[in-house]
Amino acid sequence: MTACRLEIISVSGGYGAAKIVHDVSFVAEPSSISVLIGGNGAGKTTIMRIVTGLLPPEAGDIRLDGESIRGMRSSERVERGLVLVPEGRLVFPQMSVQENLRLGAYARRARAASRVTMDRVFAMFPRLAERRRQLAGTLSGGEQQMLAIGRGLMALPRVMLLDEPTLGLAPLAASHVFDTVTHLKSEGLTILMAEQDVARSLAMADRAYVVEHGRIVLSGDGASLANDPRVREAYIGYA
Ligand code: ATP
C-alpha cells in the first residue's frame, strides 16, 4: 500500500447557519505527521469531519493523491484508504476486542485481508492480543485507544486521521499513543492528528497548523512552531 497525499483546498463549512471552518488549506504529505493544534472549539474536529465526509463542505476541495474526493461518501473514502480514529475512542463496550477489530474491516478491500491484518494489529499491540476475548468496556483508557487505532488499521488506511488520541489518558498511555503514531508513519502511513498535548505533538510533527476560530493562523514544521513565542504563550504555557 503506497503512502498518500492529502490536500485540503480552501475548505469552508459548518453546521447549518453556524459557519465554523473558514477557507482552510493545508497538505498532509505522504508518510508524514501533520498536527492540528488549537483550543477547545477552534474547529479541529469539524475539519476532520469535513475531510472524512461526515460533514459536507460549503466550499473548497479535498484531494487524495490529486483526485477530488469532495463528492464521495465516507464509505467510499474509507475504501480509498482515508480512515478516521474518532475523538473519545468510541469502541463498543459490550463487544470483545476481537469483535471491535473485526468491525473496522468493513471496507470491501479490507474484509478479504482481515485475518492477516488482525494478526498484524495483535503483533503491534500485545496487550490487545492478550485481551482479545475481553469486553472492550473493561479495558483501560489507554488500551481502548489502542483498540480504536487497531480498529482503524483494520480498514487498511493510507491516511489515518486521529482526533485527540491522548485526551484523558495517563502520561504513560499517552506516550504509547505517540510512539504508535510515529511507528505508523515509519510504516508509510500519512497521519493527520488533532492534539491538545501541544508540546509533545509538535515534537513529533513534520508539519503543524494552529487553528483559531476555524482558520489556520500559523503553520510550520513542528520544531519551528514549538519555538514560536506565540505558540509557546498560547498553547504551551510559557514564552
Ligand atoms: P475540541 O478540542 O473541544 O474538540 P475542536 O477544535 O475540535 O474543539 P469543534 O468540535 O470542531 O472544535 O467545534 C468547533 C465549533 O463548532 C464549536 O463552537 C462547536 O460548538 C461547534 N459545533 C460542533 N459540532 C456542532 C454541531 N453538531 N452543531 C452545531 N455546532 C457544532
Short mmCIF file of C-alpha atoms and ligand atoms in Angstrom, two decimals:
data_model
loop_
_atom_site.label_atom_id
_atom_site.label_comp_id
_atom_site.label_asym_id
_atom_site.label_seq_id
_atom_site.Cartn_x
_atom_site.Cartn_y
_atom_site.Cartn_z
CA MET A 1 0.00 0.00 0.00
CA THR A 2 1.57 3.25 -1.11
CA ALA A 3 1.56 6.38 1.03
CA CYS A 4 -0.92 9.00 0.09
CA ARG A 5 -1.01 12.79 -0.19
CA LEU A 6 -4.00 14.57 1.32
CA GLU A 7 -4.79 18.11 0.21
CA ILE A 8 -7.35 20.40 1.79
CA ILE A 9 -8.01 23.31 -0.52
CA SER A 10 -9.88 26.46 0.62
CA VAL A 11 -12.40 24.44 2.60
CA SER A 12 -15.25 26.18 4.44
CA GLY A 13 -18.15 24.64 6.28
CA GLY A 14 -20.12 24.26 9.48
CA TYR A 15 -23.45 23.25 10.88
CA GLY A 16 -26.37 24.99 9.21
CA ALA A 17 -26.17 28.69 9.93
CA ALA A 18 -23.13 28.16 12.18
CA LYS A 19 -20.13 28.72 9.93
CA ILE A 20 -17.23 27.11 11.74
CA VAL A 21 -14.41 26.50 9.24
CA HIS A 22 -13.26 29.35 7.02
CA ASP A 23 -11.08 28.93 3.94
CA VAL A 24 -8.79 26.28 5.39
CA SER A 25 -5.97 24.93 3.22
CA PHE A 26 -3.17 22.54 4.08
CA VAL A 27 -1.38 19.46 2.83
CA ALA A 28 -0.52 16.24 4.60
CA GLU A 29 2.45 14.85 2.68
CA PRO A 30 2.86 11.10 2.12
CA SER A 31 4.29 9.26 5.08
CA SER A 32 4.43 12.31 7.33
CA ILE A 33 2.78 13.53 10.52
CA SER A 34 0.68 16.70 10.32
CA VAL A 35 -0.79 18.08 13.50
CA LEU A 36 -3.69 20.48 14.06
CA ILE A 37 -3.45 22.37 17.31
CA GLY A 38 -5.81 24.91 18.79
CA GLY A 39 -8.05 25.50 21.79
CA ASN A 40 -11.41 23.90 22.54
CA GLY A 41 -13.94 24.76 19.91
CA ALA A 42 -11.35 26.07 17.44
CA GLY A 43 -12.77 23.79 14.74
CA LYS A 44 -10.30 20.89 14.57
CA THR A 45 -12.95 18.20 14.83
CA THR A 46 -15.09 19.98 12.28
CA ILE A 47 -12.15 19.98 9.83
CA MET A 48 -11.70 16.24 10.45
CA ARG A 49 -15.42 15.64 9.85
CA ILE A 50 -15.29 17.52 6.56
CA VAL A 51 -12.19 15.61 5.42
CA THR A 52 -13.75 12.24 6.19
CA GLY A 53 -17.05 13.14 4.54
CA LEU A 54 -19.18 13.14 7.71
CA LEU A 55 -19.96 16.79 7.05
CA PRO A 56 -20.23 18.25 3.53
CA PRO A 57 -18.10 21.35 2.94
CA GLU A 58 -19.79 24.50 1.69
CA ALA A 59 -16.79 25.37 -0.43
CA GLY A 60 -13.39 24.06 -1.35
CA ASP A 61 -11.97 20.72 -2.34
CA ILE A 62 -10.32 17.71 -0.75
CA ARG A 63 -7.91 15.61 -2.80
CA LEU A 64 -6.27 12.26 -2.27
CA ASP A 65 -3.23 11.85 -4.49
CA GLY A 66 -4.54 14.67 -6.66
CA GLU A 67 -8.02 13.22 -7.10
CA SER A 68 -11.01 15.10 -5.68
CA ILE A 69 -12.96 13.15 -3.08
CA ARG A 70 -15.28 16.02 -2.26
CA GLY A 71 -18.39 14.35 -3.62
CA MET A 72 -17.66 10.91 -2.19
CA ARG A 73 -19.46 9.30 0.70
CA SER A 74 -17.47 8.44 3.81
CA SER A 75 -17.55 4.74 2.94
CA GLU A 76 -16.00 5.42 -0.46
CA ARG A 77 -13.29 7.48 1.22
CA VAL A 78 -12.57 4.57 3.58
CA GLU A 79 -12.36 2.27 0.55
CA ARG A 80 -9.65 4.61 -0.78
CA GLY A 81 -7.74 4.43 2.45
CA LEU A 82 -8.89 7.54 4.34
CA VAL A 83 -9.69 6.38 7.86
CA LEU A 84 -10.71 8.33 10.99
CA VAL A 85 -9.97 7.30 14.57
CA PRO A 86 -12.58 9.48 16.26
CA GLU A 87 -12.33 11.55 19.40
CA GLY A 88 -13.46 9.69 22.50
CA ARG A 89 -12.34 6.32 21.07
CA LEU A 90 -15.94 5.11 20.60
CA VAL A 91 -15.27 1.42 21.00
CA PHE A 92 -18.28 -0.85 21.50
CA PRO A 93 -18.09 -1.63 25.22
CA GLN A 94 -20.27 -4.76 25.13
CA MET A 95 -18.25 -6.37 22.35
CA SER A 96 -14.93 -8.15 22.67
CA VAL A 97 -11.63 -6.71 21.50
CA GLN A 98 -11.68 -9.10 18.57
CA GLU A 99 -15.23 -8.18 17.55
CA ASN A 100 -14.41 -4.47 17.74
CA LEU A 101 -11.43 -5.04 15.46
CA ARG A 102 -13.45 -7.07 13.01
CA LEU A 103 -15.88 -4.13 12.67
CA GLY A 104 -13.02 -1.99 11.41
CA ALA A 105 -12.60 -4.22 8.36
CA TYR A 106 -15.94 -3.37 6.78
CA ALA A 107 -14.46 -1.89 3.62
CA ARG A 108 -14.51 -4.41 0.77
CA ARG A 109 -10.76 -4.18 0.27
CA ALA A 110 -10.10 -4.70 3.99
CA ARG A 111 -12.51 -7.58 4.56
CA ALA A 112 -10.55 -10.02 2.44
CA ALA A 113 -7.37 -9.28 4.37
CA SER A 114 -8.92 -9.07 7.83
CA ARG A 115 -7.35 -12.19 9.33
CA VAL A 116 -3.83 -11.16 8.33
CA THR A 117 -4.45 -7.56 9.38
CA MET A 118 -5.74 -8.64 12.78
CA ASP A 119 -2.56 -10.64 13.35
CA ARG A 120 -0.58 -7.51 12.46
CA VAL A 121 -2.61 -5.42 14.92
CA PHE A 122 -2.07 -8.01 17.66
CA ALA A 123 1.66 -8.06 16.92
CA MET A 124 1.71 -4.27 17.26
CA PHE A 125 -0.39 -4.26 20.45
CA PRO A 126 0.40 -7.37 22.50
CA ARG A 127 -1.89 -6.18 25.30
CA LEU A 128 -4.82 -6.37 22.91
CA ALA A 129 -3.76 -9.85 21.85
CA GLU A 130 -3.76 -10.98 25.48
CA ARG A 131 -7.23 -9.47 25.92
CA ARG A 132 -8.74 -10.44 22.61
CA ARG A 133 -11.82 -12.03 24.20
CA GLN A 134 -12.27 -9.38 26.88
CA LEU A 135 -15.13 -6.89 26.57
CA ALA A 136 -13.85 -3.56 25.27
CA GLY A 137 -15.67 -1.68 28.03
CA THR A 138 -13.46 -3.35 30.63
CA LEU A 139 -10.20 -2.12 29.04
CA SER A 140 -8.23 0.80 30.46
CA GLY A 141 -8.41 4.13 28.65
CA GLY A 142 -5.00 3.54 27.07
CA GLU A 143 -5.99 0.07 25.91
CA GLN A 144 -9.24 1.42 24.47
CA GLN A 145 -7.24 3.97 22.49
CA MET A 146 -5.01 1.20 21.15
CA LEU A 147 -8.16 -0.68 20.21
CA ALA A 148 -9.55 2.38 18.44
CA ILE A 149 -6.29 2.73 16.48
CA GLY A 150 -6.25 -1.02 15.83
CA ARG A 151 -9.80 -0.84 14.51
CA GLY A 152 -8.71 1.99 12.20
CA LEU A 153 -5.81 -0.14 10.96
CA MET A 154 -8.22 -2.96 10.14
CA ALA A 155 -9.59 -0.73 7.36
CA LEU A 156 -6.11 -0.72 5.72
CA PRO A 157 -5.61 3.05 5.83
CA ARG A 158 -3.21 5.01 3.69
CA VAL A 159 -4.13 8.21 5.51
CA MET A 160 -5.09 7.99 9.16
CA LEU A 161 -6.85 10.86 10.93
CA LEU A 162 -6.63 10.80 14.70
CA ASP A 163 -8.83 13.19 16.67
CA GLU A 164 -7.40 13.94 20.12
CA PRO A 165 -5.99 10.43 20.62
CA THR A 166 -4.40 11.16 24.01
CA LEU A 167 -7.34 13.01 25.57
CA GLY A 168 -7.88 11.82 29.14
CA LEU A 169 -5.00 9.34 29.09
CA ALA A 170 -2.36 8.91 31.79
CA PRO A 171 1.12 10.14 30.71
CA LEU A 172 2.49 6.66 30.05
CA ALA A 173 -0.52 5.66 27.93
CA ALA A 174 -0.24 8.96 26.03
CA SER A 175 3.43 8.23 25.31
CA HIS A 176 2.45 4.84 23.95
CA VAL A 177 -0.04 6.52 21.59
CA PHE A 178 2.61 8.96 20.33
CA ASP A 179 5.11 6.11 19.84
CA THR A 180 2.47 4.19 17.91
CA VAL A 181 1.76 7.15 15.65
CA THR A 182 5.48 7.57 14.92
CA HIS A 183 5.72 3.87 14.14
CA LEU A 184 2.76 4.07 11.75
CA LYS A 185 4.46 6.90 9.90
CA SER A 186 7.60 4.75 9.57
CA GLU A 187 5.39 2.06 8.01
CA GLY A 188 4.36 4.57 5.36
CA LEU A 189 1.10 5.97 6.67
CA THR A 190 0.17 9.61 6.21
CA ILE A 191 -1.02 10.94 9.56
CA LEU A 192 -3.26 13.91 10.34
CA MET A 193 -3.76 14.37 14.06
CA ALA A 194 -5.62 16.89 16.20
CA GLU A 195 -3.95 17.10 19.59
CA GLN A 196 -4.28 19.03 22.83
CA ASP A 197 -0.83 17.96 24.04
CA VAL A 198 0.84 20.67 22.01
CA ALA A 199 4.42 20.27 23.24
CA ARG A 200 4.59 16.55 22.60
CA SER A 201 2.69 16.57 19.33
CA LEU A 202 4.88 19.36 17.91
CA ALA A 203 7.97 17.34 18.87
CA MET A 204 6.87 14.59 16.50
CA ALA A 205 5.15 16.68 13.81
CA ASP A 206 6.66 17.14 10.37
CA ARG A 207 4.15 19.90 9.82
CA ALA A 208 1.80 21.68 12.19
CA TYR A 209 -1.10 24.07 11.85
CA VAL A 210 -2.59 26.33 14.50
CA VAL A 211 -6.37 26.60 14.20
CA GLU A 212 -8.18 29.55 15.75
CA HIS A 213 -11.83 30.41 15.15
CA GLY A 214 -11.95 27.96 12.25
CA ARG A 215 -8.95 29.41 10.41
CA ILE A 216 -5.33 28.38 10.14
CA VAL A 217 -3.45 31.27 11.68
CA LEU A 218 0.07 29.82 11.84
CA SER A 219 1.86 26.92 10.20
CA GLY A 220 5.34 25.50 10.04
CA ASP A 221 7.38 22.45 10.83
CA GLY A 222 6.94 21.06 14.33
CA ALA A 223 10.22 22.42 15.69
CA SER A 224 9.73 25.97 14.44
CA LEU A 225 6.20 26.18 15.84
CA ALA A 226 7.38 24.74 19.14
CA ASN A 227 9.85 27.62 19.33
CA ASP A 228 7.41 30.29 18.17
CA PRO A 229 6.68 32.64 21.09
CA ARG A 230 3.02 32.95 20.04
CA VAL A 231 2.58 29.19 20.26
CA ARG A 232 4.53 28.93 23.48
CA GLU A 233 2.49 31.65 25.13
CA ALA A 234 -0.93 30.48 23.97
CA TYR A 235 -0.55 26.71 23.97
CA ILE A 236 2.50 25.58 25.89
CA GLY A 237 2.19 27.94 28.82
CA TYR A 238 5.45 29.88 28.68
CA ALA A 239 7.00 32.23 26.14
P1 ATP B 1 -12.38 20.38 20.89
O1 ATP B 1 -10.93 20.35 21.18
O2 ATP B 1 -13.19 20.96 22.02
O3 ATP B 1 -12.93 19.12 20.34
P2 ATP B 1 -12.41 21.45 18.22
O4 ATP B 1 -11.32 22.36 17.80
O5 ATP B 1 -12.35 20.06 17.75
O6 ATP B 1 -12.53 21.51 19.79
P3 ATP B 1 -15.02 21.53 17.04
O7 ATP B 1 -15.51 20.32 17.75
O8 ATP B 1 -14.73 21.42 15.61
O9 ATP B 1 -13.75 22.14 17.78
O10 ATP B 1 -16.09 22.68 17.28
C1 ATP B 1 -16.00 23.93 16.64
C2 ATP B 1 -17.28 24.70 16.87
O11 ATP B 1 -18.36 24.03 16.21
C3 ATP B 1 -17.70 24.83 18.32
O12 ATP B 1 -18.14 26.14 18.54
C4 ATP B 1 -18.84 23.85 18.47
O13 ATP B 1 -19.77 24.28 19.43
C5 ATP B 1 -19.45 23.85 17.09
N1 ATP B 1 -20.11 22.56 16.79
C6 ATP B 1 -19.55 21.34 16.83
N2 ATP B 1 -20.42 20.39 16.47
C7 ATP B 1 -21.58 21.02 16.19
C8 ATP B 1 -22.88 20.60 15.77
N3 ATP B 1 -23.15 19.31 15.53
N4 ATP B 1 -23.83 21.54 15.59
C9 ATP B 1 -23.56 22.85 15.79
N5 ATP B 1 -22.36 23.32 16.19
C10 ATP B 1 -21.38 22.43 16.38
#
